[in-house]
PDB file of C-alpha atoms and ligand atoms in Angstrom:
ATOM      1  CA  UNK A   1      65.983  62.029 140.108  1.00  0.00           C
ATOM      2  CA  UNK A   2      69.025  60.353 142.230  1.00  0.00           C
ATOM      3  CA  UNK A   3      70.545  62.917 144.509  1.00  0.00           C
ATOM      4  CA  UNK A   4      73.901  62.444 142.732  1.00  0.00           C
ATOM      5  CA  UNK A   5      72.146  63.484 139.445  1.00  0.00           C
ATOM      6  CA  UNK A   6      71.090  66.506 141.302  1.00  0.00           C
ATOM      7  CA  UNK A   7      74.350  67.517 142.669  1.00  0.00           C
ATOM      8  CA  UNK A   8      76.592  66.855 139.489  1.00  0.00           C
ATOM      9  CA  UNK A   9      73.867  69.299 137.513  1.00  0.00           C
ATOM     10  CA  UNK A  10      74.174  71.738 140.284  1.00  0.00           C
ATOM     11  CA  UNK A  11      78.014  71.464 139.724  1.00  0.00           C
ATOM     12  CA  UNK A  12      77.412  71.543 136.209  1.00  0.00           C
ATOM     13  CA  UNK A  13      75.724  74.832 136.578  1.00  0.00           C
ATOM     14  CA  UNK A  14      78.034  76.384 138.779  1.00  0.00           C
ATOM     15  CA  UNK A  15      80.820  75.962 136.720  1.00  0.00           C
ATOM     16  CA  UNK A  16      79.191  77.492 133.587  1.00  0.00           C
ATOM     17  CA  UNK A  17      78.473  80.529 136.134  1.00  0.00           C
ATOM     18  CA  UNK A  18      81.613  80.451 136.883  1.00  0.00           C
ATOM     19  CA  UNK A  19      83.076  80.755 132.960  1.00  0.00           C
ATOM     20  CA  UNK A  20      80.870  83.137 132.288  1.00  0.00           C
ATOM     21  CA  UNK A  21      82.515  85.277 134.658  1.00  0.00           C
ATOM     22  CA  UNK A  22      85.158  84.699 133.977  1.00  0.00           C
ATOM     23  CA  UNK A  23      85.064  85.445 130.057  1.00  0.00           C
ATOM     24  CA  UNK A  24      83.373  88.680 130.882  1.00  0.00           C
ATOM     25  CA  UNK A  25      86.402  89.853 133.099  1.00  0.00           C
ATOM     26  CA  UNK A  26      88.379  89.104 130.012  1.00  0.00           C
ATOM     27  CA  UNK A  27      86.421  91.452 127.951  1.00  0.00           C
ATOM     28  CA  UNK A  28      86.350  93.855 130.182  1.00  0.00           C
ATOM     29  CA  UNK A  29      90.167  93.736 130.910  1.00  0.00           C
ATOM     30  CA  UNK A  30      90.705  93.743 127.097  1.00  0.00           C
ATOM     31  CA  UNK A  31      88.450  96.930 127.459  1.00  0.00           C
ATOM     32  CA  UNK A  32      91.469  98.728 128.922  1.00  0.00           C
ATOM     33  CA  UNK A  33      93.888  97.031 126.455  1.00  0.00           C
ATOM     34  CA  UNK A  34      91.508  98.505 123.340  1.00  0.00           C
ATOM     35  CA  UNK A  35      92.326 101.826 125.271  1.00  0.00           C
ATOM     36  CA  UNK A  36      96.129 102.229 123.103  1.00  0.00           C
ATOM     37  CA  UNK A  37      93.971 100.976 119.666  1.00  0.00           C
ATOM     38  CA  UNK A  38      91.119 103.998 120.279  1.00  0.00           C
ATOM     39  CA  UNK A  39      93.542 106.690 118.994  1.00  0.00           C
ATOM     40  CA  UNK A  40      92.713 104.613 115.386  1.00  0.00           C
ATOM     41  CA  UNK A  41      90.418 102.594 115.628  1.00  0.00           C
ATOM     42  CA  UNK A  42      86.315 102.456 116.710  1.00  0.00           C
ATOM     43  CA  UNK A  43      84.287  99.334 117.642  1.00  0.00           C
ATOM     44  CA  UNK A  44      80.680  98.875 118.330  1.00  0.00           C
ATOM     45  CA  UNK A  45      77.117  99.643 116.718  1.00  0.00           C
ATOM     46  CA  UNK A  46      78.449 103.449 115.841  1.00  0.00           C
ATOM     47  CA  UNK A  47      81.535 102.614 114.905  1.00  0.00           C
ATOM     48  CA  UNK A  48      83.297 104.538 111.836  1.00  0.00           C
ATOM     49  CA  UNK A  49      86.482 104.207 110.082  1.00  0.00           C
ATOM     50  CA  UNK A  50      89.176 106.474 111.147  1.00  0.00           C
ATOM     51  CA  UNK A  51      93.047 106.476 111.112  1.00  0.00           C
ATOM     52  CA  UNK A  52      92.659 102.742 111.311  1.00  0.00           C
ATOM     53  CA  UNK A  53      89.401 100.412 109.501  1.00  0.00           C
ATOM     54  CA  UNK A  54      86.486  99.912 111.913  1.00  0.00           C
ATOM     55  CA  UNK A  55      86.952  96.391 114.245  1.00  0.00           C
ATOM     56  CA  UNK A  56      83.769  95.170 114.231  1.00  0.00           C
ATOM     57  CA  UNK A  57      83.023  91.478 113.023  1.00  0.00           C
ATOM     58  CA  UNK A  58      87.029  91.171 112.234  1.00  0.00           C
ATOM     59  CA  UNK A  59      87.280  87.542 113.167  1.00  0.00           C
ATOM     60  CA  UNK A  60      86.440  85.538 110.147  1.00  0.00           C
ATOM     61  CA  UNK A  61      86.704  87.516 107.716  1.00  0.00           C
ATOM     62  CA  UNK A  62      90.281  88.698 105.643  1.00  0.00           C
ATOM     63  CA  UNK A  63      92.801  91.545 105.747  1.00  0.00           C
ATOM     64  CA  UNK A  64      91.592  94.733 103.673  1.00  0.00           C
ATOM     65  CA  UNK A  65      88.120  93.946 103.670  1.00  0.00           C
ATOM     66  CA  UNK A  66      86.124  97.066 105.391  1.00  0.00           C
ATOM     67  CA  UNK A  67      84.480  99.442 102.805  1.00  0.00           C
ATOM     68  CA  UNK A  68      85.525 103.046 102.236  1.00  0.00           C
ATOM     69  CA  UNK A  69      89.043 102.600 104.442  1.00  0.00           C
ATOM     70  CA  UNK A  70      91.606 103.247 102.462  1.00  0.00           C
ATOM     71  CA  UNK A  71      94.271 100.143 102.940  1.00  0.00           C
ATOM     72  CA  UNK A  72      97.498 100.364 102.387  1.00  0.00           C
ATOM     73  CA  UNK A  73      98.606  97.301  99.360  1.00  0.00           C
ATOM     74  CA  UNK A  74     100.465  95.589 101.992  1.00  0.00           C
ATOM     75  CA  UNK A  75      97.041  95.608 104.515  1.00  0.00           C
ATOM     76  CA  UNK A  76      94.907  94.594 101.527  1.00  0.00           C
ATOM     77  CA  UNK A  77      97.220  92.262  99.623  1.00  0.00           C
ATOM     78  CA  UNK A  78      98.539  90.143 102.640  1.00  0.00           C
ATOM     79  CA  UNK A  79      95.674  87.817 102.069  1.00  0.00           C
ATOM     80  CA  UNK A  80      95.274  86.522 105.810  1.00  0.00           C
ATOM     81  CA  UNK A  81      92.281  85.991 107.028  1.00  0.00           C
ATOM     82  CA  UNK A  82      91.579  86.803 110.476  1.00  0.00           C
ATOM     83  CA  UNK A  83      91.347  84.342 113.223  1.00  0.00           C
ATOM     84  CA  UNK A  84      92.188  84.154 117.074  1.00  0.00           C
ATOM     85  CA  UNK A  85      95.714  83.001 116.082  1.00  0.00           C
ATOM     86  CA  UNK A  86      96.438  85.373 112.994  1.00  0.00           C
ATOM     87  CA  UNK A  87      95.377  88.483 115.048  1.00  0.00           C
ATOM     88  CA  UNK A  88      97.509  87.227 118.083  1.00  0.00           C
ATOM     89  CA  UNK A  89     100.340  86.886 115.612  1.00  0.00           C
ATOM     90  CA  UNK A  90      99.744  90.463 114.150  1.00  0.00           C
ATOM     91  CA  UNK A  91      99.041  92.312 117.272  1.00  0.00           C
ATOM     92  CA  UNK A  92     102.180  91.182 119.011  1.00  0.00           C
ATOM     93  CA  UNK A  93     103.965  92.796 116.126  1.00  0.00           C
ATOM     94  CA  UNK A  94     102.469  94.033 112.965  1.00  0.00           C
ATOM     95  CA  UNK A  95     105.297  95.155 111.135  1.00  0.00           C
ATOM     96  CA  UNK A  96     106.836  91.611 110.980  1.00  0.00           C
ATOM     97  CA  UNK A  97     103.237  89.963 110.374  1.00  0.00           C
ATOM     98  CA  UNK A  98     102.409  92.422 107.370  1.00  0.00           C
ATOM     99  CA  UNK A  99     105.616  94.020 106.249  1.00  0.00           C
ATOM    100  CA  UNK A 100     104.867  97.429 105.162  1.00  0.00           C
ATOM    101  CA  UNK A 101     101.740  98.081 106.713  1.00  0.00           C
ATOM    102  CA  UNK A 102     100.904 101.684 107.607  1.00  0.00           C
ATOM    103  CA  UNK A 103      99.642 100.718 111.403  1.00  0.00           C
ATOM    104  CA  UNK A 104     101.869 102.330 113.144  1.00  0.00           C
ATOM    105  CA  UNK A 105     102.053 100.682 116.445  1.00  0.00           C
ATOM    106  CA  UNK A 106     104.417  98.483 118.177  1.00  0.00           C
ATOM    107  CA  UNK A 107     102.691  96.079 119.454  1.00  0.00           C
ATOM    108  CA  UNK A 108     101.247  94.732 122.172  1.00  0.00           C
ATOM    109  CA  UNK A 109     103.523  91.555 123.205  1.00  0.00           C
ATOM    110  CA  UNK A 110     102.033  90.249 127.132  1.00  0.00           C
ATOM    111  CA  UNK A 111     100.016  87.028 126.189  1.00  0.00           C
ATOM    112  CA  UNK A 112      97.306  87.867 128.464  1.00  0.00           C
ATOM    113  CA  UNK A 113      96.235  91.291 126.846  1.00  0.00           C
ATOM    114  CA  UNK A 114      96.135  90.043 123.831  1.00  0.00           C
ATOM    115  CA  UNK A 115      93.559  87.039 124.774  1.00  0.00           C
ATOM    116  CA  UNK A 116      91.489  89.997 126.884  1.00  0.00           C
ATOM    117  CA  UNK A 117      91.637  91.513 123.731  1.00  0.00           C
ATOM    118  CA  UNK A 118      90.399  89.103 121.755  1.00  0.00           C
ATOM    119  CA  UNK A 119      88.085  88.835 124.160  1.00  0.00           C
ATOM    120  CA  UNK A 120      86.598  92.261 123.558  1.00  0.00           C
ATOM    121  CA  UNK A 121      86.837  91.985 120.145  1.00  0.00           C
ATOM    122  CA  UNK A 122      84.284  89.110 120.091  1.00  0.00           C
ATOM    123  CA  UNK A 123      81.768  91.047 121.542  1.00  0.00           C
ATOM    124  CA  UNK A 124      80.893  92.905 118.163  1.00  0.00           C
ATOM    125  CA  UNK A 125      81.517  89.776 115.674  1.00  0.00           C
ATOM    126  CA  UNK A 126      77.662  90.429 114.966  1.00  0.00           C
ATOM    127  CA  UNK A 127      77.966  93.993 114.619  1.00  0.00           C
ATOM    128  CA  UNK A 128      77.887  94.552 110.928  1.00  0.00           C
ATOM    129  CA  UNK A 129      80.418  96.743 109.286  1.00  0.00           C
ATOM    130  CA  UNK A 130      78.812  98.246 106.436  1.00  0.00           C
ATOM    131  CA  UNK A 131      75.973  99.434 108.358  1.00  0.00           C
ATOM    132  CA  UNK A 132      78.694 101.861 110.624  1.00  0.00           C
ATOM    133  CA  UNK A 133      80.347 103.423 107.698  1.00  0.00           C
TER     134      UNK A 133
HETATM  135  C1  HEC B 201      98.430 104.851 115.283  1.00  0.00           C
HETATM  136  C2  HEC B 201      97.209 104.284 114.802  1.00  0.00           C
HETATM  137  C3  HEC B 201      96.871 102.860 115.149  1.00  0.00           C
HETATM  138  C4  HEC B 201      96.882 102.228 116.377  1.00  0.00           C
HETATM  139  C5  HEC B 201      97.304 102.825 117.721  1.00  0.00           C
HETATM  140  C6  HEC B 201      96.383 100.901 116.171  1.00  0.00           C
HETATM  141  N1  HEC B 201      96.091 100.713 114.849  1.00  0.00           N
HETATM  142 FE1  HEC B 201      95.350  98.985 113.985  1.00  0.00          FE
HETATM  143  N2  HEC B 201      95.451  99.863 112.152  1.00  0.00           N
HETATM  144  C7  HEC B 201      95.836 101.174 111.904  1.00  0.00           C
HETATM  145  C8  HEC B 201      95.851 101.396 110.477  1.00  0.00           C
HETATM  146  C9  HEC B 201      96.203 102.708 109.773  1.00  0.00           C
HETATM  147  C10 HEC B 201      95.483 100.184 109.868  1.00  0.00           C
HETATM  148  C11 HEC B 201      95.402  99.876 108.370  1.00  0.00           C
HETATM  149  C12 HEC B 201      96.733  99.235 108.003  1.00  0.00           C
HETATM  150  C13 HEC B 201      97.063  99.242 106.530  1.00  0.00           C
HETATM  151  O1  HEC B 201      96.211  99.528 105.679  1.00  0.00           O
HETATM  152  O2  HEC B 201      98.248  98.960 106.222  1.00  0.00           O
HETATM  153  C14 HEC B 201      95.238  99.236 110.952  1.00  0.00           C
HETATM  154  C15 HEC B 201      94.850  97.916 110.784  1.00  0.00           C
HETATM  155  C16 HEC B 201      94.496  97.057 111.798  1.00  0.00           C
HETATM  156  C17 HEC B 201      93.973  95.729 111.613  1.00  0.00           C
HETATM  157  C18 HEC B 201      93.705  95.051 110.289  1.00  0.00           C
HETATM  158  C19 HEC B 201      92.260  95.326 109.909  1.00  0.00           C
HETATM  159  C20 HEC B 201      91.812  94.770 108.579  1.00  0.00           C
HETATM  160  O3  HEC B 201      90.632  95.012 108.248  1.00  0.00           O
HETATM  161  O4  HEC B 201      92.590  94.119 107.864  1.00  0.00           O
HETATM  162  C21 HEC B 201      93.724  95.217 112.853  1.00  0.00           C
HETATM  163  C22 HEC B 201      93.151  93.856 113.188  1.00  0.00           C
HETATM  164  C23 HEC B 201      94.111  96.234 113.818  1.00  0.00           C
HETATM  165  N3  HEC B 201      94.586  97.323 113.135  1.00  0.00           N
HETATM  166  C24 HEC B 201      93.994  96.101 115.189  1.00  0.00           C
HETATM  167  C25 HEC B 201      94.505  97.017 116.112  1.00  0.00           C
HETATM  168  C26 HEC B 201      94.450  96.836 117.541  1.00  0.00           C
HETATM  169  C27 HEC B 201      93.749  95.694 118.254  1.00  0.00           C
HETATM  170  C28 HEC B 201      95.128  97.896 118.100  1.00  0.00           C
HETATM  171  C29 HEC B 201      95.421  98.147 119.547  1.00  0.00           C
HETATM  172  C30 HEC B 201      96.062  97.093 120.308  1.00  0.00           C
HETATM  173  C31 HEC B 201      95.540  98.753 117.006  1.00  0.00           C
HETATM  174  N4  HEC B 201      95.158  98.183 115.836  1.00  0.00           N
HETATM  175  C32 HEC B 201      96.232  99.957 117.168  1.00  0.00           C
HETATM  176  C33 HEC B 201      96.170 102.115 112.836  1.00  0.00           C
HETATM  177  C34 HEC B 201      96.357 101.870 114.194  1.00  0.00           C
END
């Protein structure tokens, strides 16, 4: 193979090093952000509902959805379905993204903790819910 070929894959490789790092600072920065959700909310393989619906697997799928958590109409009724940009909405302020929804929370509104967030999020979008109830 031409020595260029070999030093733009070893590039190549670096650089995918490199993002892995850095999405797994992310994560573990949005870690500490999940820190003002725990009083509500659980993530993760054990997971259960408690003031607030378990988080696990949220992306993708729509407001209201998690079995046995009792939703307030506006939660279940909004009708959104959850993506990076719907949940960066929300989280930044719920109250004006779902009017009358019983999270009470303000918010959290720095840009970066909210992608560190979602960050952390993603790392139980395989984690079923049901199976944590
Ligand atoms: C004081 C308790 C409390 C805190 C703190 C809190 N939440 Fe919530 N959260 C709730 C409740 C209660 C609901 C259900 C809302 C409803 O039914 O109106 C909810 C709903 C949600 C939903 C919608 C889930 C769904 O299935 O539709 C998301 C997403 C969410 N919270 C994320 C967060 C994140 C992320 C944080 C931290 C940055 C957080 N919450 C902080 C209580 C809380």
């Amino acid at each position: 193979m031409p020595r260029a070929v070999l030093t733009l894959l070893a590039t190549l490789g670096a650089l995918i090093a490199l993002s892995e790092v850095a999405a797994a600072q992310d994560a573990a920065a949005g870690e500490r952000v999940f820190a003002q959700c725990k009083a509500c909310h659980q993530v993760g393989p054990n997971a259960r509902n408690a003031v607030g619906p378990v988080l696990n697997g949220l992306f993708g799928r729509k407001t209201g959805m998690v079995e046995g958590f009792q939703y307030s109409g506006a939660n279940k009724g909004a009708d959104i379905t959850w993506t990076e940009e719907t949940f960066a909405e929300y989280i930044r302020n719920p109250r004006e993204k779902i009017p009358g929804t019983k999270m009470v929370f303000a918010g959290v509104k720095d840009e970066q903790k909210i992608k560190d967030l979602i960050a952390y999020l993603h790392k139980f979008d395989e984690v079923p819910v049901a199976l944590t109830q």
